[in-house]
PDB file of C-alpha atoms in Angstrom:
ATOM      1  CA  UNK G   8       0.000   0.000   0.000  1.00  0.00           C
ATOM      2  CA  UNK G   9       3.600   2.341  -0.430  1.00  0.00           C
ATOM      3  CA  UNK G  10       3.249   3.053   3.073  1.00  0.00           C
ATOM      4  CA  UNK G  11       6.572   4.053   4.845  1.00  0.00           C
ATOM      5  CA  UNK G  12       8.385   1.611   7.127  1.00  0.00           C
ATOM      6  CA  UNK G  13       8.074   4.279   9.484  1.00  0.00           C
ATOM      7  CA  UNK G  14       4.100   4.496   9.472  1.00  0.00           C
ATOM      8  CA  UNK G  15       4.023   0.739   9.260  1.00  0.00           C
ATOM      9  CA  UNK G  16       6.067  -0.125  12.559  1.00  0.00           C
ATOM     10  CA  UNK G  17       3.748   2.898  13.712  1.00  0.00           C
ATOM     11  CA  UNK G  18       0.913   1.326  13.436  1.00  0.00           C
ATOM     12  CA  UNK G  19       1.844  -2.206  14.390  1.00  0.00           C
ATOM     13  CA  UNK G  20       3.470  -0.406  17.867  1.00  0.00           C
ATOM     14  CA  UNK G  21      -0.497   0.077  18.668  1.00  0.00           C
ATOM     15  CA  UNK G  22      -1.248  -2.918  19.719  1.00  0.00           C
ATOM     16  CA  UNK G  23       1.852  -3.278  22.277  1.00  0.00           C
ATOM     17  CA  UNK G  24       1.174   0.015  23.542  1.00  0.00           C
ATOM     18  CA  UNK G  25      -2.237  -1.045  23.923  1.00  0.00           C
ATOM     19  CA  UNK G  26      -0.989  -4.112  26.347  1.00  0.00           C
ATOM     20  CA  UNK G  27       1.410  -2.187  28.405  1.00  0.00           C
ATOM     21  CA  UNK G  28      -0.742   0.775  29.020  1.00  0.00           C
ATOM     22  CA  UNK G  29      -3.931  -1.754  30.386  1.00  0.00           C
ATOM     23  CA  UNK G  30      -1.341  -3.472  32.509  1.00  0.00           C
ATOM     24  CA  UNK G  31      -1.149  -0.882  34.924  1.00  0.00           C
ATOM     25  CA  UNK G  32      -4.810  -1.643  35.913  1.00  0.00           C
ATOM     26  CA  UNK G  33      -3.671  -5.052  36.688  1.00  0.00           C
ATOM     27  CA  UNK G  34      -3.462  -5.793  40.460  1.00  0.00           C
ATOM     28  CA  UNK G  35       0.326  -6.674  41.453  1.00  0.00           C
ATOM     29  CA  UNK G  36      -0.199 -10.710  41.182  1.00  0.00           C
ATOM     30  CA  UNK G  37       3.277 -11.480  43.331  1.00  0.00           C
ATOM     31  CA  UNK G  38       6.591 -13.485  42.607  1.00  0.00           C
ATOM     32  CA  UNK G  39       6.816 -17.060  42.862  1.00  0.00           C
ATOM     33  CA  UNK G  40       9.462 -18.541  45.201  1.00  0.00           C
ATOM     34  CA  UNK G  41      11.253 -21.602  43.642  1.00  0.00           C
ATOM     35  CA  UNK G  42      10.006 -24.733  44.625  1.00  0.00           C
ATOM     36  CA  UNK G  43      11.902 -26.876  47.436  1.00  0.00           C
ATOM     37  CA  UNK G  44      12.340 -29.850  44.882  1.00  0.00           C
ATOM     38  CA  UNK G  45      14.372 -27.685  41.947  1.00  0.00           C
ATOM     39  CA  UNK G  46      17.720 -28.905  42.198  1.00  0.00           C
ATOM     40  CA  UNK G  47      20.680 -27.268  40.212  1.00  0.00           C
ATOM     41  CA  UNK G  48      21.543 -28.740  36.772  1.00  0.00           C
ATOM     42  CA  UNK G  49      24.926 -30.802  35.934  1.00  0.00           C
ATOM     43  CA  UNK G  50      27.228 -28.296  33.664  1.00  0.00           C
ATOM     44  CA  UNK G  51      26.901 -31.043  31.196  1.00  0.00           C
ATOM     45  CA  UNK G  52      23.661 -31.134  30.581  1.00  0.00           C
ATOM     46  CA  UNK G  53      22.734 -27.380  30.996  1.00  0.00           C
ATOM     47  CA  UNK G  54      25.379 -26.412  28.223  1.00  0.00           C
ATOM     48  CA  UNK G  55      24.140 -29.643  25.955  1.00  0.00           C
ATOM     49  CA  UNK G  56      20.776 -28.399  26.213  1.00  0.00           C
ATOM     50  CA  UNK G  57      21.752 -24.921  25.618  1.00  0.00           C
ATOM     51  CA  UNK G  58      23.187 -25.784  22.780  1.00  0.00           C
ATOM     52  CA  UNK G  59      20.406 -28.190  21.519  1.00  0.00           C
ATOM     53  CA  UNK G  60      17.573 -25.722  21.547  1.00  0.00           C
ATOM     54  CA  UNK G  61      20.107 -22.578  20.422  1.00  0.00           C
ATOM     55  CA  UNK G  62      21.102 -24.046  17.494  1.00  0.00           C
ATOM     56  CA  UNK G  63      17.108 -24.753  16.492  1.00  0.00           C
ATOM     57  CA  UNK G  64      16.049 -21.211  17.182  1.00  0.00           C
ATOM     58  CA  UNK G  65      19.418 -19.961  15.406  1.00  0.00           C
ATOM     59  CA  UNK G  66      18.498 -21.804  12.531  1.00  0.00           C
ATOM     60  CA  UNK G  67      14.919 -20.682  12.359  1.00  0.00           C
ATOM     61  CA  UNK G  68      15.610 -17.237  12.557  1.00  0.00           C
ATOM     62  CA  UNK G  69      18.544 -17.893   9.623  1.00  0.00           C
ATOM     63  CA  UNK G  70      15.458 -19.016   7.036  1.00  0.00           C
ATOM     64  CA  UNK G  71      13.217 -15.979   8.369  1.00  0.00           C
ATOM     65  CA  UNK G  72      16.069 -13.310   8.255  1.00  0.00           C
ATOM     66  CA  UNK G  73      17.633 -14.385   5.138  1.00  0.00           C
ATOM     67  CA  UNK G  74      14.810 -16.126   2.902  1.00  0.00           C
ATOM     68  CA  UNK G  75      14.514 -13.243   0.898  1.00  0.00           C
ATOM     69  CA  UNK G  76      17.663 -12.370  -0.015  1.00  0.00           C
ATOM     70  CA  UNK G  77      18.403 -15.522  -1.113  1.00  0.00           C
ATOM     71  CA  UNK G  78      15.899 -16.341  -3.530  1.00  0.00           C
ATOM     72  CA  UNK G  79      16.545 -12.945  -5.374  1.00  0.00           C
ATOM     73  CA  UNK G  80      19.959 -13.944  -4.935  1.00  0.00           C
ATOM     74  CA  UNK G  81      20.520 -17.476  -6.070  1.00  0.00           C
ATOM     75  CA  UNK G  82      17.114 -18.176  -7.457  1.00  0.00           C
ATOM     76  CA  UNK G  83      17.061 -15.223  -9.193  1.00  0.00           C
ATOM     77  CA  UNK G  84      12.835 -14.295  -8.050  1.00  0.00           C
ATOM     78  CA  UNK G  85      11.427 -11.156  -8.208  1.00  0.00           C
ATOM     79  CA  UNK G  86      11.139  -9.348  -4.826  1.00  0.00           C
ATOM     80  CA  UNK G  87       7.074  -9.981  -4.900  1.00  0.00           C
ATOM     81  CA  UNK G  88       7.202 -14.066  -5.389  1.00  0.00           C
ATOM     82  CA  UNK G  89      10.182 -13.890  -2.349  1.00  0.00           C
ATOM     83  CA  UNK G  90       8.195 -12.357  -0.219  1.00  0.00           C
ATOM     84  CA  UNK G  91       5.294 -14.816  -0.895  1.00  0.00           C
ATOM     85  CA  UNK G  92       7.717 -17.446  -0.138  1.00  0.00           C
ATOM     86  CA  UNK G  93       8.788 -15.807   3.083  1.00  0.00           C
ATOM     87  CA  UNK G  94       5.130 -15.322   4.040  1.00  0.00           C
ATOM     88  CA  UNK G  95       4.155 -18.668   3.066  1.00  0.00           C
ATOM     89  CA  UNK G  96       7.052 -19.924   5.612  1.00  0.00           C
ATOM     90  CA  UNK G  97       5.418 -17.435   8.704  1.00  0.00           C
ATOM     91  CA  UNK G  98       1.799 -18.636   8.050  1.00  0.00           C
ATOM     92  CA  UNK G  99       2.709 -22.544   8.013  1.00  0.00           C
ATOM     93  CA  UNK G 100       4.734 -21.477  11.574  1.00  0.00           C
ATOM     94  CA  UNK G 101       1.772 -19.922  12.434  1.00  0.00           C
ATOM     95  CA  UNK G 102      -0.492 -22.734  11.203  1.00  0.00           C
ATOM     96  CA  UNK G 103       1.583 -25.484  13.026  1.00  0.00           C
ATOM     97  CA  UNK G 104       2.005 -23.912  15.964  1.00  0.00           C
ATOM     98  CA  UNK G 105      -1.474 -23.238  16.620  1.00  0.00           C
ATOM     99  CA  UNK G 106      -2.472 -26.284  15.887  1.00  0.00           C
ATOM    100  CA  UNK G 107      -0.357 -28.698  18.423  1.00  0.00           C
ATOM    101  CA  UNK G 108      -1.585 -26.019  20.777  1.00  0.00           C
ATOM    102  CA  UNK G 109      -4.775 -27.837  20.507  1.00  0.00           C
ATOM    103  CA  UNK G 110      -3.835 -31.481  19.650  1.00  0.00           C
ATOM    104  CA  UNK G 111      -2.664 -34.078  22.155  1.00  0.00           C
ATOM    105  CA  UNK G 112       0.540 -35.632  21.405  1.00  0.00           C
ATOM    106  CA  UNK G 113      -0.203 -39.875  22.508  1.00  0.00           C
ATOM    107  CA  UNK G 114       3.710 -40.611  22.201  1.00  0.00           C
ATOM    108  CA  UNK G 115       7.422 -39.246  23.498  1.00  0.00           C
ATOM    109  CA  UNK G 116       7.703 -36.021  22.624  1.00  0.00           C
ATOM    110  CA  UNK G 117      11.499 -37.160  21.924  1.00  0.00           C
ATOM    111  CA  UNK G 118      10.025 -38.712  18.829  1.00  0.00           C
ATOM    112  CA  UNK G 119       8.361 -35.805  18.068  1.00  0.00           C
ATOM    113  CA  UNK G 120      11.271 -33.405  18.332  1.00  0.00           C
ATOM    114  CA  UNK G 121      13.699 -35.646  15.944  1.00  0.00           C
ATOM    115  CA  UNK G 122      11.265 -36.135  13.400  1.00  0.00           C
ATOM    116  CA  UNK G 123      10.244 -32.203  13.349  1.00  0.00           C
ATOM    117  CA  UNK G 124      14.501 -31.997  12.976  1.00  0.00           C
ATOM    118  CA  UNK G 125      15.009 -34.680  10.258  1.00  0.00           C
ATOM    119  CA  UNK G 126      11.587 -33.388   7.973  1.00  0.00           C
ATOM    120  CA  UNK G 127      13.334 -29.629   8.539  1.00  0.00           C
ATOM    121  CA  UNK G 128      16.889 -31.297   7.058  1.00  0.00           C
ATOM    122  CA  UNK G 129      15.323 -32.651   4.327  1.00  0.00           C
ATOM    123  CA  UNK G 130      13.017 -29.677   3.549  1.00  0.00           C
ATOM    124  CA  UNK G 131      15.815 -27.663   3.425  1.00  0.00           C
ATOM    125  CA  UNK G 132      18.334 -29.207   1.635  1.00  0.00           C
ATOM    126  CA  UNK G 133      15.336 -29.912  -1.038  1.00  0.00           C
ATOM    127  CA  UNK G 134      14.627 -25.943  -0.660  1.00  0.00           C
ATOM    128  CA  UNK G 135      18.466 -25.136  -1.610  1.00  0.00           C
ATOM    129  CA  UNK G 136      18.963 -27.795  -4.162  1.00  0.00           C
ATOM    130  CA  UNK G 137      15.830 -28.637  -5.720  1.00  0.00           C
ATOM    131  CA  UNK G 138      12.686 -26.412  -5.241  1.00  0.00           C
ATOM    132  CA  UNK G 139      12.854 -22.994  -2.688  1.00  0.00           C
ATOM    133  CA  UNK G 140       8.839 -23.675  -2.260  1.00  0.00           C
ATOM    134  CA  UNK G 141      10.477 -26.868   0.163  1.00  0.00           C
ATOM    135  CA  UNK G 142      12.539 -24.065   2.000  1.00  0.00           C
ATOM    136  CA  UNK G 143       9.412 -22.016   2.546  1.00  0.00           C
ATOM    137  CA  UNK G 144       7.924 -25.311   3.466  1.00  0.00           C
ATOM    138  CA  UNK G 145      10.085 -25.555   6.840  1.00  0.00           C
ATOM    139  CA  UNK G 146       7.548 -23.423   8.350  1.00  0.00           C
ATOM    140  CA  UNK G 147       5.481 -26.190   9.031  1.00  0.00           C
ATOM    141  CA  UNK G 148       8.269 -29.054  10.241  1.00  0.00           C
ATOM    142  CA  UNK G 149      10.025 -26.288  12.163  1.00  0.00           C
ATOM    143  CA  UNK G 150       6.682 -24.913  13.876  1.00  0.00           C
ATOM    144  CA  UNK G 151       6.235 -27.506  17.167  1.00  0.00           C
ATOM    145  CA  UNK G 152       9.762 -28.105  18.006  1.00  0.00           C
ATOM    146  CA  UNK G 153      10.261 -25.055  20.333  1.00  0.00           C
ATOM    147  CA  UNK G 154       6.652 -25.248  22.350  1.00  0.00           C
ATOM    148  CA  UNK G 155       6.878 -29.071  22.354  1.00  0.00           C
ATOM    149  CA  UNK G 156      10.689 -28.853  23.139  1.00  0.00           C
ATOM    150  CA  UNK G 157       9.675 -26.693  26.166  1.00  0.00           C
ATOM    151  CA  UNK G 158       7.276 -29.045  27.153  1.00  0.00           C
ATOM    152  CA  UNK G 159       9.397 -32.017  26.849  1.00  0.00           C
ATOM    153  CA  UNK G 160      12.743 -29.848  28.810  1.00  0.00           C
ATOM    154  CA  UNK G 161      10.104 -29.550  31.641  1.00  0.00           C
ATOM    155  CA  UNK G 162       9.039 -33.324  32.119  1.00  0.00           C
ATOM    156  CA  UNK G 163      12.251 -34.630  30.954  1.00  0.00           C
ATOM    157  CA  UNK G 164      14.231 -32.631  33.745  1.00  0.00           C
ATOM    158  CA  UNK G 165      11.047 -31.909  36.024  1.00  0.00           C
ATOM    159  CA  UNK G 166      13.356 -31.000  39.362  1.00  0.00           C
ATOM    160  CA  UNK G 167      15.857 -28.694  37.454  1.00  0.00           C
ATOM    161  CA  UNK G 168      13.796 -27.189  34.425  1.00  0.00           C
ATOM    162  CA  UNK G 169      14.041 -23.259  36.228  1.00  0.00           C
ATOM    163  CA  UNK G 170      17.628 -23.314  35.715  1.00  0.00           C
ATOM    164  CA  UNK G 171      17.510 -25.099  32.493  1.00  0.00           C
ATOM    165  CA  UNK G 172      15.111 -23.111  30.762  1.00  0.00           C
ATOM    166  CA  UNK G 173      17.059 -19.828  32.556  1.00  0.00           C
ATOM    167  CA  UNK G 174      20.227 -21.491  30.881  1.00  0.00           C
ATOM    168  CA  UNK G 175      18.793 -22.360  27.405  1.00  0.00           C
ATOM    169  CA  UNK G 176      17.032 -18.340  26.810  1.00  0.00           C
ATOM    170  CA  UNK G 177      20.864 -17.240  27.954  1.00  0.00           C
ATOM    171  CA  UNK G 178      22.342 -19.124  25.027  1.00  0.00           C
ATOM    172  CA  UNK G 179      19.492 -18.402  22.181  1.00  0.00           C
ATOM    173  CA  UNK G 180      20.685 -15.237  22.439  1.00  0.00           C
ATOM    174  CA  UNK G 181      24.028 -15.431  22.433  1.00  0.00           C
ATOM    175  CA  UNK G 182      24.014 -17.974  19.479  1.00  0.00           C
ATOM    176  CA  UNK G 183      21.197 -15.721  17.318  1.00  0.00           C
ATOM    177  CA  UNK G 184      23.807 -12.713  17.855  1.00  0.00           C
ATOM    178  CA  UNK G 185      27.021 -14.839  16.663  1.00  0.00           C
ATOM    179  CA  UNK G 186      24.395 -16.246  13.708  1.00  0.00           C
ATOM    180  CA  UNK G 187      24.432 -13.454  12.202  1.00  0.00           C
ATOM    181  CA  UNK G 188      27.885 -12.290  12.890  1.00  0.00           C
ATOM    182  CA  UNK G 189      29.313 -15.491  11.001  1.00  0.00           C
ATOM    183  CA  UNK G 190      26.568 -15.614   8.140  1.00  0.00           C
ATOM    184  CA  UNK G 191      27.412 -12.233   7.337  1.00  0.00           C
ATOM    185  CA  UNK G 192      31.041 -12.811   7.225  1.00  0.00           C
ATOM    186  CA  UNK G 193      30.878 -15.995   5.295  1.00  0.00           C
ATOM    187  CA  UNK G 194      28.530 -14.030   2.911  1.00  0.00           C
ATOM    188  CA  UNK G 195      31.104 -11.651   2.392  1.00  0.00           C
ATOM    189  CA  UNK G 196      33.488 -14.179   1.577  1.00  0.00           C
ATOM    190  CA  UNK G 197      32.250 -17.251   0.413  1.00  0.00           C
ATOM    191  CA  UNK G 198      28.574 -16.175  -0.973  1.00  0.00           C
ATOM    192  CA  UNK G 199      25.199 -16.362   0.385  1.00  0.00           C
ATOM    193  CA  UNK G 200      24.436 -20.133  -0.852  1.00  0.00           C
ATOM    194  CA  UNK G 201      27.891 -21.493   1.107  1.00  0.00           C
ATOM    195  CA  UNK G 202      26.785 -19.501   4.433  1.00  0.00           C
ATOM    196  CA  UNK G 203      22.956 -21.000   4.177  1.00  0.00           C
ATOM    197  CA  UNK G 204      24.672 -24.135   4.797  1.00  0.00           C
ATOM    198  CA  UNK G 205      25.270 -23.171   8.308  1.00  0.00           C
ATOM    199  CA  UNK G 206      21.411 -23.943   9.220  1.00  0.00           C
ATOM    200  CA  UNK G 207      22.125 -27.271   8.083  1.00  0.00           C
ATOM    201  CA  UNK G 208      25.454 -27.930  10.539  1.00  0.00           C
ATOM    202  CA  UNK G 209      23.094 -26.662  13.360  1.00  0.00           C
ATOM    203  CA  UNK G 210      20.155 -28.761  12.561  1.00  0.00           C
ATOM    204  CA  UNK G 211      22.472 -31.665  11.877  1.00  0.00           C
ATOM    205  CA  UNK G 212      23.779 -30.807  15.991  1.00  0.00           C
ATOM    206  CA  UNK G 213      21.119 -30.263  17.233  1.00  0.00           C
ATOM    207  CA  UNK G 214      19.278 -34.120  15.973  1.00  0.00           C
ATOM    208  CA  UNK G 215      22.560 -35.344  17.024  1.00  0.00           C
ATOM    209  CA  UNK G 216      22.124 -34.546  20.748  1.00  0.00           C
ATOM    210  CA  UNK G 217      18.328 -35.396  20.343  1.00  0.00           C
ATOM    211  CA  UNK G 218      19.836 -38.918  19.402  1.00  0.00           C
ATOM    212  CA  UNK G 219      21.514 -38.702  22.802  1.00  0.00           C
ATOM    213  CA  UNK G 220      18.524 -37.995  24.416  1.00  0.00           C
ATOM    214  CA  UNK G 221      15.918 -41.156  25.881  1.00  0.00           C
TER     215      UNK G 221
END
């Protein structure tokens, strides 16, 4: 609708503002103490997990960020059909998402989690090799690993999941800033097409300690 960035961020702010400024009618609700039964996390397994669920939000933001630029890049599309693509990926993350929100999940959620990982490899790969659509398609395999992950962090490691889950935000956001520090620099060097390959290497790590995983 060649409205300005600026308008459009203006515009989306309303609803946040919206939030924050009805949350000071809210009654103070407290802070909840730690339960007696937490117990602190091994090293190992706080940094393995850190890693684990790091390396899957690094490599979703990787095909959000830099979806674009690489089909009018490599694939040579017109800013319009990249953008589709890119929307097409948000809606089916949307889509899937919502949708195990409602659903009941009868087996591990282990099972779950490595097949969301292995679909999202293959998808992908097919999405730099063969078709982008397939890359657009992650949306959907990618979409229930996080909230499910969560879910399965919490049962998995019931009596330490505070620290864990404390531990795990603490590296997605070191990892998404280094992301984009090495993507850009491999970019610059090696092309966009060579540094897309990183979301593979994290994907590949992060089934591998899945594998590890009972």
């Amino acid at each position: 609708y060649d409205l300005s960035w600026q308008k459009y961020f203006m515009a989306l702010s309303i609803l946040p503002l919206t939030l924050f400024l009805f949350s000071f009618k809210i009654s103070p609700q407290g802070i909840n103490e730690q339960s007696d039964d937490q117990i602190k996390p091994s090293t190992k397994t706080a940094i393995k997990l850190g890693i684990l669920f790091s390396f899957y939000v690094a490599s979703e933001v990787l095909v959000s960020s830099r979806m674009v630029i690489y089909l009018k890049e490599i694939w040579k599309m017109p800013l319009d059909q990249a953008s589709s693509y890119l929307s097409i990926f948000f809606f089916m993350l949307l889509a899937g998402r919502l949708l195990f929100a409602v659903i009941k999940v009868r087996f591990p959620l282990i099972y779950l989690l490595r097949g969301s990982v292995v679909a999202t490899l293959i998808f992908y790969l097919l999405g730099m090799f063969v078709d982008p659509l397939f890359m657009a398609a992650t949306g959907g395999t990618m979409s229930f690993f996080f909230p499910c992950g969560m879910t399965w962090l919490s049962t998995r490691y019931e009596k330490s999941s505070d620290a864990l889950i404390a531990t795990v935000m603490t590296f997605v956001g070191g990892v998404i800033v280094s992301m984009h520090y090495i993507v850009g620099t491999i970019s610059d060097i090696y092309g966009l097409n060579i540094s897309m390959l990183l979301g593979v290497f994290m994907l590949s790590v992060v089934l591998y300690f899945l594998q590890t995983e009972k």
